[in-house]
Short mmCIF file of C-alpha atoms (C1' of nucleotides) in Angstrom, two decimals:
data_model
loop_
_atom_site.label_atom_id
_atom_site.label_comp_id
_atom_site.label_asym_id
_atom_site.label_seq_id
_atom_site.Cartn_x
_atom_site.Cartn_y
_atom_site.Cartn_z
CA MET A 171 114.25 153.73 103.40
CA ASN A 172 117.64 152.25 104.40
CA HIS A 173 118.77 151.92 107.81
CA ALA A 174 122.32 151.68 109.47
CA CYS A 175 122.98 147.98 110.13
CA ALA A 176 125.80 148.93 112.43
CA ASP A 177 123.36 149.73 115.15
CA CYS A 178 120.93 147.08 114.37
CA ALA A 179 119.74 145.09 117.52
CA VAL A 180 120.18 141.82 115.70
CA ARG A 181 123.34 142.48 113.65
CA GLU A 182 125.22 139.64 115.42
CA SER A 183 122.44 137.13 115.63
CA ALA A 184 120.18 137.33 112.66
CA LEU A 185 120.78 135.85 109.20
CA CYS A 186 123.02 138.90 108.19
CA ALA A 187 125.64 137.87 110.93
CA SER A 188 127.08 135.71 108.34
CA LEU A 189 128.01 138.49 106.06
CA ASN A 190 130.88 140.80 106.38
CA ASP A 191 130.61 144.64 106.30
CA ASP A 192 130.89 144.96 102.43
CA GLU A 193 128.31 142.21 101.72
CA LEU A 194 126.08 143.52 104.41
CA SER A 195 126.04 146.99 102.87
CA ARG A 196 124.99 145.46 99.61
CA LEU A 197 122.07 143.64 101.34
CA ASN A 198 121.40 146.67 103.25
CA ARG A 199 120.64 148.59 100.06
CA ILE A 200 117.66 146.46 99.37
CA GLY A 201 116.37 146.03 102.77
CA ARG A 202 113.97 148.42 104.35
CA ARG A 203 112.63 148.62 107.91
CA GLN A 204 109.01 148.04 108.46
CA ARG A 205 107.18 148.60 111.71
CA LEU A 206 104.04 146.33 112.64
CA ALA A 207 101.37 147.24 114.99
CA LYS A 208 100.31 144.53 117.49
CA GLY A 209 97.57 142.49 115.81
CA GLN A 210 98.58 143.42 112.20
CA THR A 211 98.74 140.72 109.76
CA LEU A 212 101.80 140.52 107.54
CA GLN A 213 100.63 137.92 105.12
CA PHE A 214 97.67 135.54 104.84
CA ALA A 215 97.77 131.92 103.94
CA GLY A 216 97.33 131.69 100.15
CA ASP A 217 99.02 135.05 99.42
CA ASP A 218 101.81 135.11 96.93
CA SER A 219 105.07 134.51 98.84
CA LEU A 220 106.61 137.88 98.59
CA VAL A 221 107.79 138.61 102.17
CA PHE A 222 111.29 137.84 103.22
CA ALA A 223 112.41 139.62 106.47
CA ASN A 224 114.46 139.42 109.71
CA VAL A 225 112.66 139.98 112.90
CA VAL A 226 114.49 142.78 114.57
CA ASP A 227 112.20 143.36 117.46
CA GLY A 228 108.79 141.89 118.71
CA VAL A 229 107.12 138.56 118.40
CA LEU A 230 105.11 137.31 115.43
CA LYS A 231 102.97 134.13 115.10
CA LEU A 232 102.66 131.77 112.17
CA SER A 233 99.14 130.09 112.12
CA THR A 234 96.86 127.94 110.02
CA SER A 235 93.27 127.09 110.53
CA THR A 236 90.69 124.72 109.33
CA ALA A 237 87.74 125.71 107.09
CA ASP A 238 85.48 125.98 110.09
CA GLY A 239 87.70 128.33 111.90
CA ARG A 240 89.75 126.27 114.40
CA GLU A 241 93.17 127.75 114.62
CA GLN A 242 96.55 126.30 115.33
CA ILE A 243 99.73 128.42 115.86
CA VAL A 244 102.60 126.68 114.08
CA GLY A 245 105.50 128.91 114.84
CA LEU A 246 106.44 131.77 116.84
CA LEU A 247 109.08 134.18 115.59
CA TYR A 248 111.29 136.12 117.93
CA PRO A 249 113.98 138.82 117.27
CA ALA A 250 116.71 137.64 114.89
CA ASP A 251 114.43 134.81 113.39
CA PHE A 252 113.94 134.78 109.73
CA LEU A 253 110.54 134.75 107.93
CA GLY A 254 109.82 133.87 104.27
CA ARG A 255 109.03 130.95 102.14
CA LEU A 256 111.39 130.50 99.26
CA PHE A 257 110.73 127.92 96.51
CA ALA A 258 107.03 128.22 96.76
CA VAL A 259 104.67 130.43 94.85
CA ARG A 260 102.25 131.03 97.81
CA VAL A 261 102.49 130.76 101.46
CA ASP A 262 100.68 128.26 103.64
CA TYR A 263 100.03 130.21 106.71
CA ASP A 264 99.04 133.53 108.30
CA CYS A 265 101.88 135.69 109.87
CA THR A 266 100.56 138.19 112.42
CA ALA A 267 102.32 140.45 114.93
CA LEU A 268 101.73 139.48 118.58
CA THR A 269 103.42 142.56 119.84
CA ASP A 270 104.43 145.78 118.09
CA ALA A 271 107.32 144.80 115.88
CA ASP A 272 110.22 145.85 113.77
CA LEU A 273 111.26 143.84 110.75
CA CYS A 274 113.94 144.26 108.15
CA VAL A 275 112.16 143.37 104.89
CA PHE A 276 113.85 142.40 101.53
CA PRO A 277 112.04 142.11 98.28
CA ARG A 278 111.96 138.70 96.89
CA ALA A 279 114.08 139.38 93.79
CA GLY A 280 116.83 141.04 95.72
CA PHE A 281 116.95 138.44 98.62
CA GLU A 282 117.19 135.59 96.02
CA ALA A 283 120.15 137.39 94.27
CA ALA A 284 121.88 137.78 97.52
CA LEU A 285 121.20 134.23 98.25
CA ASN A 286 122.95 133.34 94.89
CA ASP A 287 125.91 135.62 95.52
CA PHE A 288 126.64 135.02 99.16
CA GLN A 289 127.03 131.35 99.77
CA LYS A 290 127.39 132.02 103.50
CA LEU A 291 123.90 133.46 103.61
CA GLU A 292 122.45 130.48 102.02
CA ARG A 293 124.44 128.17 104.48
CA ASP A 294 123.09 130.17 107.39
CA LEU A 295 119.51 130.00 106.11
CA LEU A 296 119.81 126.20 105.76
CA GLU A 297 121.10 125.92 109.26
CA ARG A 298 118.29 128.05 110.62
CA THR A 299 115.59 126.15 108.66
CA MET A 300 116.91 122.91 110.10
CA ALA A 301 116.90 124.12 113.53
CA GLU A 302 113.53 125.33 113.16
CA LEU A 303 112.33 121.97 111.90
CA ASP A 304 113.78 120.47 114.85
CA ARG A 305 112.00 122.79 117.20
CA THR A 306 108.79 122.20 115.26
CA ARG A 307 109.09 118.43 115.61
CA GLN A 308 109.68 118.70 119.27
CA TRP A 309 106.52 120.73 119.52
CA MET A 310 104.60 117.86 117.71
CA LEU A 311 105.37 115.61 120.67
CA LEU A 312 103.76 118.18 122.91
CA LEU A 313 100.79 118.50 120.72
CA GLY A 314 100.22 114.70 120.21
CA ARG A 315 101.33 113.28 123.55
CA LYS A 316 101.21 115.64 126.28
CA SER A 317 98.47 116.33 128.76
CA ALA A 318 97.15 119.89 129.53
CA GLU A 319 99.33 120.31 132.35
CA GLU A 320 102.47 119.20 130.61
CA LYS A 321 101.49 121.44 127.77
CA VAL A 322 101.19 124.48 129.80
CA ALA A 323 104.32 123.82 131.83
CA SER A 324 106.27 123.08 128.75
CA PHE A 325 105.02 126.35 127.12
CA LEU A 326 105.99 128.60 130.02
CA LEU A 327 109.50 127.06 130.20
CA ASN A 328 109.91 127.46 126.42
CA ILE A 329 108.72 130.98 126.26
CA ALA A 330 111.00 131.99 129.13
CA GLU A 331 114.00 130.43 127.31
CA ARG A 332 113.18 132.39 124.12
CA LEU A 333 112.68 135.55 126.01
CA ARG A 334 115.77 135.49 128.21
CA PRO A 335 117.69 137.43 129.02
CA GLU A 336 116.11 140.69 127.57
CA GLY A 337 112.47 139.82 128.18
CA CYS A 338 112.58 139.26 131.91
CA THR A 339 113.10 140.86 135.13
CA GLY A 340 114.29 139.72 138.37
CA ARG A 341 117.85 138.82 139.82
CA SER A 342 119.52 136.17 137.92
CA ASP A 343 119.80 133.97 141.02
CA GLY A 344 116.07 134.45 141.88
CA PRO A 345 112.65 134.02 140.27
CA GLN A 346 112.34 135.81 136.93
CA THR A 347 109.23 137.49 135.65
CA TYR A 348 108.27 137.48 131.96
CA VAL A 349 105.80 139.63 130.02
CA LEU A 350 103.88 137.15 127.87
CA PRO A 351 103.56 138.19 124.24
CA LEU A 352 100.45 136.05 123.92
CA THR A 353 96.94 136.14 125.25
CA ARG A 354 95.43 133.07 126.84
CA GLY A 355 93.49 132.33 123.70
CA GLN A 356 96.83 132.50 121.68
CA ILE A 357 98.68 130.18 124.24
CA ALA A 358 95.62 127.88 123.68
CA ASP A 359 96.16 128.00 119.88
CA VAL A 360 99.85 127.16 120.51
CA LEU A 361 99.04 124.15 122.65
CA GLY A 362 96.01 122.74 120.95
CA LEU A 363 93.76 123.38 123.95
CA THR A 364 90.92 125.72 124.77
CA ILE A 365 91.14 128.98 126.44
CA GLU A 366 89.32 127.75 129.50
CA THR A 367 91.73 124.72 129.83
CA VAL A 368 94.73 127.18 129.66
CA SER A 369 93.12 129.38 132.35
CA ARG A 370 92.60 126.68 134.63
CA GLN A 371 95.97 125.22 134.32
CA MET A 372 97.65 128.52 134.93
CA THR A 373 95.32 128.99 138.00
CA ARG A 374 96.37 125.50 139.26
CA LEU A 375 100.03 126.34 138.78
CA LYS A 376 99.56 129.51 140.80
CA SER A 377 97.77 127.60 143.43
CA ALA A 378 100.55 125.12 143.75
CA GLY A 379 102.99 127.87 144.25
CA VAL A 380 104.81 126.95 141.05
CA ILE A 381 104.34 130.42 139.38
CA ALA A 382 102.95 133.77 140.39
CA LEU A 383 100.79 135.99 138.12
CA PRO A 384 101.59 139.60 139.00
CA SER A 385 99.36 140.84 136.27
CA ILE A 386 97.47 139.15 133.47
CA ARG A 387 100.14 139.44 131.03
CA GLU A 388 103.04 138.60 133.49
CA VAL A 389 104.13 135.42 134.97
CA THR A 390 106.98 134.74 137.46
CA LEU A 391 108.54 131.29 137.51
CA LEU A 392 108.74 130.70 141.16
CA ARG A 393 109.84 126.98 140.95
CA PRO A 394 111.23 126.36 137.48
CA ASP A 395 112.49 122.96 138.88
CA LEU A 396 108.94 121.79 139.53
CA LEU A 397 107.89 123.26 136.17
CA GLU A 398 110.49 121.10 134.49
CA ALA A 399 109.24 118.03 136.27
CA MET A 400 105.75 118.76 135.16
CA ALA A 401 106.69 119.39 131.62
CA GLU A 402 107.91 115.82 131.41
CA ALA A 403 109.80 116.31 128.27
CA THR A 404 112.49 114.16 126.59
CA MET B 45 130.57 99.62 98.03
CA ASN B 46 129.57 101.67 95.23
CA HIS B 47 126.58 101.49 93.14
CA ALA B 48 125.60 102.63 89.71
CA CYS B 49 123.75 105.82 90.08
CA ALA B 50 122.31 105.29 86.49
CA ASP B 51 119.82 102.95 87.33
CA CYS B 52 119.14 104.26 90.72
CA ALA B 53 115.16 104.38 91.30
CA VAL B 54 115.45 107.84 92.68
CA ARG B 55 118.15 109.35 90.29
CA GLU B 56 115.70 111.88 88.91
CA SER B 57 113.79 112.75 92.30
CA ALA B 58 116.20 112.64 95.05
CA LEU B 59 118.79 115.23 96.22
CA CYS B 60 121.22 114.07 93.63
CA ALA B 61 118.80 115.02 90.75
CA SER B 62 120.42 118.53 91.08
CA LEU B 63 123.75 117.16 89.96
CA ASN B 64 125.04 116.47 86.40
CA ASP B 65 126.73 113.29 85.65
CA ASP B 66 130.14 114.45 86.47
CA GLU B 67 129.25 115.85 89.72
CA LEU B 68 127.16 112.72 90.56
CA SER B 69 129.98 110.43 89.94
CA ARG B 70 132.06 112.25 92.49
CA LEU B 71 129.29 112.01 94.93
CA ASN B 72 128.80 108.45 94.06
CA ARG B 73 132.30 107.63 95.07
CA ILE B 74 131.54 108.44 98.65
CA GLY B 75 128.06 106.97 98.86
CA ARG B 76 127.22 103.47 99.65
CA ARG B 77 124.13 101.37 99.57
CA GLN B 78 122.72 100.14 102.84
CA ARG B 79 119.85 97.75 103.32
CA LEU B 80 117.72 98.12 106.35
CA ALA B 81 115.30 95.37 107.59
CA LYS B 82 111.83 96.31 108.70
CA GLY B 83 112.05 97.39 112.34
CA GLN B 84 115.75 98.22 112.31
CA THR B 85 116.74 101.50 113.95
CA LEU B 86 119.28 103.55 111.93
CA GLN B 87 119.88 106.04 114.74
CA PHE B 88 118.74 106.79 118.23
CA ALA B 89 117.96 110.26 119.71
CA GLY B 90 121.11 111.47 121.51
CA ASP B 91 123.39 109.68 118.88
CA ASP B 92 126.06 111.73 117.17
CA SER B 93 124.68 113.11 113.99
CA LEU B 94 126.64 110.81 111.36
CA VAL B 95 123.89 109.60 109.01
CA PHE B 96 123.34 111.38 105.84
CA ALA B 97 121.32 109.44 103.26
CA ASN B 98 118.74 109.35 100.48
CA VAL B 99 115.86 107.04 100.72
CA VAL B 100 115.94 104.76 97.80
CA ASP B 101 113.19 102.40 98.69
CA GLY B 102 110.99 101.75 101.63
CA VAL B 103 109.35 103.96 104.34
CA LEU B 104 111.16 105.19 107.63
CA LYS B 105 109.76 107.03 110.56
CA LEU B 106 111.29 109.72 112.64
CA SER B 107 110.11 109.59 116.28
CA THR B 108 110.63 111.10 119.74
CA SER B 109 109.18 110.09 122.94
CA THR B 110 108.74 111.32 126.55
CA ALA B 111 110.71 110.04 129.46
CA ASP B 112 107.84 107.70 130.33
CA GLY B 113 107.60 106.16 126.97
CA ARG B 114 104.82 107.92 125.09
CA GLU B 115 105.94 108.11 121.49
CA GLN B 116 105.13 110.50 118.73
CA ILE B 117 106.02 110.00 115.11
CA VAL B 118 107.36 113.40 113.79
CA GLY B 119 108.22 112.46 110.33
CA LEU B 120 107.81 109.85 107.61
CA LEU B 121 110.39 109.34 104.81
CA TYR B 122 109.49 108.01 101.56
CA PRO B 123 111.81 107.16 98.54
CA ALA B 124 113.70 110.26 97.46
CA ASP B 125 113.42 111.80 100.77
CA PHE B 126 116.68 112.92 102.47
CA LEU B 127 117.64 112.03 105.94
CA GLY B 128 120.35 113.93 108.09
CA ARG B 129 120.86 116.48 110.55
CA LEU B 130 123.64 118.90 109.51
CA PHE B 131 124.79 121.77 111.94
CA ALA B 132 124.10 119.67 115.03
CA VAL B 133 126.31 117.48 116.97
CA ARG B 134 123.48 115.05 117.96
CA VAL B 135 120.30 114.11 116.56
CA ASP B 136 117.02 114.73 118.41
CA TYR B 137 114.97 111.75 117.22
CA ASP B 138 115.04 108.01 116.41
CA CYS B 139 114.94 106.84 112.76
CA THR B 140 113.57 103.43 112.21
CA ALA B 141 112.49 101.45 109.11
CA LEU B 142 108.89 100.78 108.81
CA THR B 143 109.45 98.35 105.90
CA ASP B 144 112.51 96.92 104.50
CA ALA B 145 114.36 99.85 103.01
CA ASP B 146 117.30 100.80 100.80
CA LEU B 147 119.36 103.94 101.56
CA CYS B 148 122.18 105.65 99.86
CA VAL B 149 124.35 106.66 102.77
CA PHE B 150 127.11 109.30 102.79
CA PRO B 151 129.75 109.75 105.48
CA ARG B 152 129.38 113.21 107.14
CA ALA B 153 132.71 114.58 106.09
CA GLY B 154 132.24 113.59 102.38
CA PHE B 155 128.68 114.94 102.23
CA GLU B 156 129.68 118.39 103.83
CA ALA B 157 132.53 118.60 101.21
CA ALA B 158 130.04 117.94 98.47
CA LEU B 159 127.71 120.60 99.79
CA ASN B 160 130.48 123.16 99.69
CA ASP B 161 131.51 122.33 96.26
CA PHE B 162 128.20 121.99 94.64
CA GLN B 163 126.00 125.00 95.33
CA LYS B 164 123.17 123.27 93.63
CA LEU B 165 123.10 120.51 95.99
CA GLU B 166 122.90 122.97 98.95
CA ARG B 167 120.12 124.78 97.01
CA ASP B 168 118.09 121.64 96.71
CA LEU B 169 118.66 120.59 100.23
CA LEU B 170 117.33 124.09 101.47
CA GLU B 171 114.26 123.63 99.28
CA ARG B 172 113.59 120.19 100.57
CA THR B 173 113.98 121.40 104.14
CA MET B 174 111.54 124.16 103.67
CA ALA B 175 109.07 121.89 102.05
CA GLU B 176 109.48 119.41 104.98
CA LEU B 177 108.90 122.31 107.36
CA ASP B 178 105.74 123.29 105.55
CA ARG B 179 104.30 119.56 105.83
CA THR B 180 105.44 119.26 109.38
CA ARG B 181 103.38 122.65 110.32
CA GLN B 182 100.46 121.29 108.38
CA TRP B 183 100.56 118.24 110.56
CA MET B 184 100.64 120.38 113.75
CA LEU B 185 97.12 121.64 112.81
CA LEU B 186 96.07 117.98 112.62
CA LEU B 187 97.54 117.01 116.03
CA GLY B 188 96.34 120.19 117.89
CA ARG B 189 92.92 120.76 116.40
CA LYS B 190 91.48 117.79 114.57
CA SER B 191 89.07 115.09 115.94
CA ALA B 192 90.05 111.48 115.69
CA GLU B 193 87.77 111.01 112.64
CA GLU B 194 89.37 113.99 111.02
CA LYS B 195 92.87 112.65 111.85
CA VAL B 196 92.40 109.27 110.37
CA ALA B 197 90.61 110.50 107.25
CA SER B 198 93.62 112.97 106.80
CA PHE B 199 96.07 110.33 107.33
CA LEU B 200 94.69 107.97 104.82
CA LEU B 201 94.45 110.64 102.27
CA ASN B 202 97.99 111.71 103.02
CA ILE B 203 99.57 108.26 102.87
CA ALA B 204 97.64 107.54 99.65
CA GLU B 205 99.19 110.83 98.16
CA ARG B 206 102.73 109.78 99.14
CA LEU B 207 102.38 106.32 97.96
CA ARG B 208 101.02 106.96 94.66
CA PRO B 209 101.59 105.91 91.88
CA GLU B 210 103.77 102.92 92.61
CA GLY B 211 102.37 102.08 96.01
CA CYS B 212 98.93 101.31 94.89
CA THR B 213 96.87 98.87 92.79
CA GLY B 214 93.57 99.47 91.07
CA ARG B 215 92.54 101.13 87.80
CA SER B 216 93.25 104.92 87.80
CA ASP B 217 89.65 105.75 87.36
CA GLY B 218 88.45 103.46 90.22
CA PRO B 219 89.17 102.75 93.80
CA GLN B 220 92.78 102.46 94.58
CA THR B 221 94.18 99.88 97.25
CA TYR B 222 97.34 100.74 99.25
CA VAL B 223 99.52 98.66 101.40
CA LEU B 224 99.91 100.42 104.65
CA PRO B 225 103.58 100.74 105.68
CA LEU B 226 102.47 101.28 109.40
CA THR B 227 100.85 99.24 111.85
CA ARG B 228 97.66 100.50 113.77
CA GLY B 229 100.02 101.40 116.73
CA GLN B 230 102.35 103.27 114.51
CA ILE B 231 99.39 105.15 112.78
CA ALA B 232 98.19 105.98 116.37
CA ASP B 233 101.84 107.47 117.06
CA VAL B 234 101.53 109.58 113.94
CA LEU B 235 98.15 111.00 114.89
CA GLY B 236 98.39 111.46 118.62
CA LEU B 237 95.80 108.79 119.50
CA THR B 238 95.63 105.44 120.97
CA ILE B 239 95.67 102.20 118.86
CA GLU B 240 92.10 101.43 120.01
CA THR B 241 90.77 104.88 118.69
CA VAL B 242 92.57 104.30 115.32
CA SER B 243 91.14 100.78 115.04
CA ARG B 244 87.60 102.04 115.96
CA GLN B 245 87.79 104.98 113.35
CA MET B 246 88.90 102.66 110.65
CA THR B 247 85.98 100.28 111.52
CA ARG B 248 83.57 103.25 111.28
CA LEU B 249 85.04 104.28 107.97
CA LYS B 250 84.55 100.80 106.74
CA SER B 251 80.96 100.49 107.97
CA ALA B 252 80.25 103.81 106.40
CA GLY B 253 81.45 102.33 103.05
CA VAL B 254 84.16 104.92 102.76
CA ILE B 255 87.02 102.51 102.77
CA ALA B 256 87.51 98.76 102.48
CA LEU B 257 89.98 96.78 104.42
CA PRO B 258 90.84 93.78 102.14
CA SER B 259 93.49 92.65 104.71
CA ILE B 260 94.89 94.12 107.82
CA ARG B 261 97.71 95.93 106.01
CA GLU B 262 95.64 97.10 103.04
CA VAL B 263 93.09 99.83 102.61
CA THR B 264 90.96 100.66 99.63
CA LEU B 265 89.83 104.25 99.16
CA LEU B 266 86.06 103.68 97.95
CA ARG B 267 84.93 107.15 98.40
CA PRO B 268 88.03 109.54 98.45
CA ASP B 269 85.49 112.42 98.04
CA LEU B 270 83.91 111.56 101.25
CA LEU B 271 87.25 111.13 103.02
CA GLU B 272 88.19 114.57 101.86
CA ALA B 273 85.16 116.08 103.36
CA MET B 274 85.72 114.19 106.69
CA ALA B 275 89.37 115.27 106.75
CA GLU B 276 88.09 119.02 106.84
CA ALA B 277 91.63 120.42 105.95
CA THR B 278 92.47 123.96 105.03
"C1'" DC C 163 99.89 73.04 118.09
"C1'" DG C 164 100.87 76.46 121.19
"C1'" DT C 165 102.71 81.06 121.45
"C1'" DT C 166 103.09 85.80 120.08
"C1'" DC C 167 102.00 89.91 117.76
"C1'" DG C 168 98.62 92.87 116.03
"C1'" DG C 169 93.91 94.01 115.80
"C1'" DT C 170 89.22 94.32 117.11
"C1'" DT C 171 85.48 95.48 120.38
"C1'" DG C 172 83.08 96.50 124.71
"C1'" DA C 173 82.39 99.01 129.00
"C1'" DA C 174 83.98 102.17 132.33
"C1'" DA C 175 86.68 106.17 133.55
"C1'" DG C 176 88.93 110.46 132.92
"C1'" DT C 177 90.29 114.65 130.62
"C1'" DC C 178 89.23 118.28 128.16
"C1'" DT C 179 85.72 120.84 125.85
"C1'" DT C 180 81.47 123.24 125.67
"C1'" DC C 181 78.08 126.17 127.56
"C1'" DA C 182 77.24 129.81 130.68
"C1'" DA C 183 77.88 133.47 133.77
"C1'" DG C 184 80.48 136.95 135.88
"C1'" DG C 185 84.59 139.93 136.77
"C1'" DA C 186 88.69 142.92 135.90
"C1'" DG C 187 91.18 146.39 133.14
"C1'" DG C 188 91.74 149.72 129.50
"C1'" DG C 189 90.10 152.98 126.23
"C1'" DT C 190 86.38 156.10 124.65
"C1'" DG C 191 82.88 159.38 124.61
"C1'" DG C 192 79.58 161.92 126.94
"C1'" DC D 26 85.71 162.77 135.37
"C1'" DC D 27 82.96 159.03 135.30
"C1'" DA D 28 79.96 155.74 132.88
"C1'" DC D 29 80.11 152.60 129.52
"C1'" DC D 30 81.84 149.17 126.44
"C1'" DC D 31 84.79 146.02 124.67
"C1'" DT D 32 88.19 142.59 125.21
"C1'" DC D 33 90.32 139.25 127.85
"C1'" DC D 34 90.12 136.29 131.70
"C1'" DT D 35 88.30 133.27 135.33
"C1'" DT D 36 85.22 129.76 137.24
"C1'" DG D 37 81.35 126.38 137.56
"C1'" DA D 38 78.52 122.65 135.75
"C1'" DA D 39 77.39 119.41 132.17
"C1'" DG D 40 78.63 116.84 128.36
"C1'" DA D 41 81.48 114.77 124.82
"C1'" DC D 42 85.32 112.43 123.12
"C1'" DT D 43 89.12 109.87 123.86
"C1'" DT D 44 91.53 106.89 126.90
"C1'" DT D 45 92.07 103.06 129.81
"C1'" DC D 46 91.25 98.44 131.13
"C1'" DA D 47 89.90 93.95 129.59
"C1'" DA D 48 88.70 90.27 126.86
"C1'" DC D 49 88.83 88.01 122.73
"C1'" DC D 50 90.22 87.00 117.69
"C1'" DG D 51 93.09 85.76 113.89
"C1'" DA D 52 97.24 85.11 111.29
"C1'" DA D 53 102.08 84.15 111.43
"C1'" DC D 54 105.87 81.36 113.19
"C1'" DG D 55 108.44 78.30 115.51
#
DNA sequence: CGTTCGGTTGAAAGTCTTCAAGGAGGGTGG
DNA sequence: CCACCCTCCTTGAAGACTTTCAACCGAACG
């Protein structure tokens, strides 16, 4: 089922932003909206690579795991992000919705054809992939070299940045409150920690007055300056 | 100074493999060979993004570090790999030669022009970038979830894979010996460990008869099967 | 021949994990 | 409508693994 791109929430920011209206209408003919429920898995590691999509709304995770079940989240997809593994027969990681989500999905053949026809599309995809590679490498510094405190502080700042401005409440000159799309366990899987360590660090930050936790899924950044200092990034 | 692509060691495997002879000769006009000495840094994090190159010979590292000096290696570049950050004004990480290295360097303007003119080049670059993203994400599982033993075992298998078949000696049906392009400290920076832990794990593997260490820079995989089991990957 | 750099090894310390128990919130069914 | 259950979160105590600190070794190099 098609959908009017004109009132798409990510018309200006997703991959399709590189296309003009004519080109877009052709792409639109092959795209279809898909709604995912929270927790639903779109693809499993080892599946044939058939899914190519823009995230319209919601947050998804990309994850891999060891044979004995340890999991690592290796990517988070927010609205306007692109999902799909070209040039590979199979995908290497699971993709699961962390919240209810809307996707604009393209079949592989059609997407590849569009990529061939619209050089701007390919250029934009290359640009996004390189940006994602940069983000991923920055994340490696966190995984390999940061302490639990630094990891949690970094994570909170990072998620705030990605969720802003829609995903938060509070006056722009005051503390902002965010609804976390991840459980403590999922945060642990992002940071390479255990759920208990994440919980303890959050409690410490709260006790220190750096953050507030209005509810289990919400976090208020009371002192982002202190958080920055604790994150100790580059 | 130009160079004959015809006898380039990576003519068939680097980015330029996507070009025919005519196209290649045009690219060749703007490329120039650069030799790097071991330890030499090609670019620092924060530099303007001006370097675009194919690795012809040698091994380079990409690394970032925290303000207080902890370092994490976030990428290793082997012959035929591409180096360069398009679509960004500055680069986010250092690039340093781990061994003496040969590069085929292109100026930014010329490389971008070639990218515009030769769609195959852009396609190949997209393909390589996506493959690199996959490798990087797999590496995140190691950093976030694996034990020191698993990390070292994984690293040895990984480097053997990348160095084969040129970088090793030994009969193809027997144990193969590799010259490590990294010091213990650099291996530690790849794996998110300390130099002491790497050293201890290597000693343990040697004691267990899984590897041999003919010299400080060489490693022989006596029991790759055991190494695989210890790496415990996906 | 001394210095330096990289590597190894030991002992102590620290951080994070593991194991365990309890609590809060939300949905379901009696 | 309330009890129950399930999931997710928190907290404590003990333990394990990796790091830190320190000393020593060996090869390369001036």
